[in-house]
PDB file of C-alpha atoms in Angstrom:
ATOM      1  CA  MET Z 525       0.000   0.000   0.000  1.00 92.00           C
ATOM      2  CA  LYS Z 526       2.782   2.462   0.868  1.00 96.00           C
ATOM      3  CA  ALA Z 527       4.435   1.894  -2.495  1.00 96.00           C
ATOM      4  CA  GLN Z 528       1.207   2.689  -4.336  1.00 96.00           C
ATOM      5  CA  LEU Z 529       0.609   5.844  -2.302  1.00 97.00           C
ATOM      6  CA  ALA Z 530       4.208   7.013  -2.788  1.00 98.00           C
ATOM      7  CA  ALA Z 531       3.982   6.378  -6.530  1.00 97.00           C
ATOM      8  CA  LYS Z 532       0.853   8.542  -6.761  1.00 97.00           C
ATOM      9  CA  ILE Z 533       2.514  11.330  -4.748  1.00 98.00           C
ATOM     10  CA  ALA Z 534       5.543  11.176  -7.065  1.00 98.00           C
ATOM     11  CA  GLU Z 535       3.281  11.256 -10.125  1.00 98.00           C
ATOM     12  CA  ILE Z 536       1.509  14.395  -8.893  1.00 98.00           C
ATOM     13  CA  ILE Z 537       4.763  16.171  -8.009  1.00 98.00           C
ATOM     14  CA  LYS Z 538       6.240  15.325 -11.418  1.00 98.00           C
ATOM     15  CA  ALA Z 539       3.097  16.442 -13.284  1.00 98.00           C
ATOM     16  CA  ARG Z 540       3.249  19.797 -11.503  1.00 98.00           C
ATOM     17  CA  LYS Z 541       6.970  20.089 -12.301  1.00 98.00           C
ATOM     18  CA  TRP Z 542       7.786  20.811  -8.665  1.00 98.00           C
ATOM     19  CA  THR Z 543      11.196  20.332  -7.139  1.00 98.00           C
ATOM     20  CA  GLN Z 544      11.394  17.990  -4.182  1.00 98.00           C
ATOM     21  CA  GLN Z 545      12.366  20.988  -2.051  1.00 98.00           C
ATOM     22  CA  HIS Z 546       9.178  22.854  -3.017  1.00 98.00           C
ATOM     23  CA  ALA Z 547       6.967  19.784  -2.604  1.00 99.00           C
ATOM     24  CA  ALA Z 548       8.503  18.897   0.759  1.00 98.00           C
ATOM     25  CA  ARG Z 549       7.844  22.397   2.077  1.00 98.00           C
ATOM     26  CA  LEU Z 550       4.175  22.205   1.019  1.00 98.00           C
ATOM     27  CA  LEU Z 551       3.802  18.691   2.423  1.00 98.00           C
ATOM     28  CA  GLY Z 552       5.338  19.587   5.772  1.00 96.00           C
ATOM     29  CA  MET Z 553       8.357  17.303   5.612  1.00 97.00           C
ATOM     30  CA  THR Z 554      12.038  17.620   4.895  1.00 97.00           C
ATOM     31  CA  GLN Z 555      13.367  17.152   1.371  1.00 98.00           C
ATOM     32  CA  PRO Z 556      15.513  14.160   2.399  1.00 97.00           C
ATOM     33  CA  LYS Z 557      12.488  12.441   3.976  1.00 97.00           C
ATOM     34  CA  LEU Z 558      10.413  13.084   0.822  1.00 98.00           C
ATOM     35  CA  SER Z 559      13.252  11.827  -1.362  1.00 98.00           C
ATOM     36  CA  ASN Z 560      13.530   8.631   0.680  1.00 97.00           C
ATOM     37  CA  MET Z 561       9.773   8.082   0.519  1.00 98.00           C
ATOM     38  CA  LEU Z 562       9.702   8.541  -3.252  1.00 97.00           C
ATOM     39  CA  ARG Z 563      12.562   6.022  -3.579  1.00 97.00           C
ATOM     40  CA  GLY Z 564      10.677   3.394  -1.583  1.00 96.00           C
ATOM     41  CA  GLN Z 565      12.347   3.935   1.771  1.00 97.00           C
ATOM     42  CA  PHE Z 566       9.327   4.284   4.027  1.00 95.00           C
ATOM     43  CA  ARG Z 567      10.952   4.191   7.471  1.00 92.00           C
ATOM     44  CA  GLY Z 568       9.339   6.896   9.569  1.00 91.00           C
ATOM     45  CA  VAL Z 569       6.565   7.614   7.046  1.00 95.00           C
ATOM     46  CA  SER Z 570       3.172   6.158   7.918  1.00 96.00           C
ATOM     47  CA  GLU Z 571       0.269   5.434   5.611  1.00 96.00           C
ATOM     48  CA  THR Z 572      -1.549   8.218   7.449  1.00 97.00           C
ATOM     49  CA  LYS Z 573       1.202  10.721   6.564  1.00 97.00           C
ATOM     50  CA  MET Z 574       1.037   9.644   2.916  1.00 98.00           C
ATOM     51  CA  ILE Z 575      -2.745  10.068   2.879  1.00 97.00           C
ATOM     52  CA  GLU Z 576      -2.310  13.530   4.408  1.00 97.00           C
ATOM     53  CA  CYS Z 577       0.206  14.340   1.647  1.00 98.00           C
ATOM     54  CA  LEU Z 578      -2.325  13.349  -1.007  1.00 98.00           C
ATOM     55  CA  ALA Z 579      -4.925  15.604   0.625  1.00 97.00           C
ATOM     56  CA  LYS Z 580      -2.412  18.491   0.709  1.00 98.00           C
ATOM     57  CA  LEU Z 581      -1.869  17.861  -3.004  1.00 98.00           C
ATOM     58  CA  GLY Z 582      -5.587  18.461  -3.564  1.00 97.00           C
ATOM     59  CA  ARG Z 583      -6.718  14.849  -3.788  1.00 96.00           C
ATOM     60  CA  ASP Z 584      -9.820  13.574  -2.031  1.00 95.00           C
ATOM     61  CA  VAL Z 585      -9.103  10.411  -0.071  1.00 94.00           C
ATOM     62  CA  GLN Z 586     -11.838   8.022   1.023  1.00 93.00           C
ATOM     63  CA  ILE Z 587     -11.438   4.913   3.110  1.00 92.00           C
ATOM     64  CA  VAL Z 588     -14.325   2.525   2.530  1.00 89.00           C
ATOM     65  CA  VAL Z 589     -14.951  -0.495   4.718  1.00 89.00           C
ATOM     66  CA  GLY Z 590     -17.065  -3.024   2.848  1.00 88.00           C
ATOM     67  CA  PRO Z 591     -19.858  -5.155   4.267  1.00 87.00           C
ATOM     68  CA  ASP Z 592     -19.255  -8.351   6.222  1.00 86.00           C
ATOM     69  CA  ARG Z 593     -18.545 -11.220   3.856  1.00 79.00           C
ATOM     70  CA  HIS Z 594     -20.041 -13.705   6.361  1.00 82.00           C
ATOM     71  CA  SER Z 595     -17.030 -15.870   5.930  1.00 80.00           C
ATOM     72  CA  GLU Z 596     -13.968 -16.885   7.851  1.00 83.00           C
ATOM     73  CA  ILE Z 597     -11.841 -15.773   4.914  1.00 84.00           C
ATOM     74  CA  GLU Z 598      -9.873 -12.630   5.631  1.00 87.00           C
ATOM     75  CA  GLY Z 599     -10.978  -9.482   3.806  1.00 87.00           C
ATOM     76  CA  ARG Z 600      -8.703  -7.773   1.293  1.00 87.00           C
ATOM     77  CA  ILE Z 601      -6.979  -4.424   1.286  1.00 88.00           C
ATOM     78  CA  GLU Z 602      -6.517  -2.546  -1.968  1.00 88.00           C
ATOM     79  CA  VAL Z 603      -5.711   0.954  -3.120  1.00 92.00           C
ATOM     80  CA  VAL Z 604      -7.829   2.247  -5.992  1.00 90.00           C
ATOM     81  CA  PHE Z 605      -7.165   5.581  -7.698  1.00 93.00           C
ATOM     82  CA  ALA Z 606     -10.117   7.234  -9.422  1.00 88.00           C
ATOM     83  CA  ALA Z 607      -9.592   8.643 -12.883  1.00 77.00           C
TER      84      ALA Z 607
END
């Protein structure tokens, strides 16, 4: 999940042609921490922080918990990005 969220954050930053320094300032983190996150080094960066970054980048984020499957099979976790 973290990899998917980081990839979307990177995509948005690249599309806006922002430097990591500029993006980090807007996202409330240091440039080295942002750089590490975008390179897949997630130590010290929670899913919650990544979701907050997406919101700061103007994206709406919804977490939907589906209905009970009435089964002993574990539910699934997926990240879906709307078009």
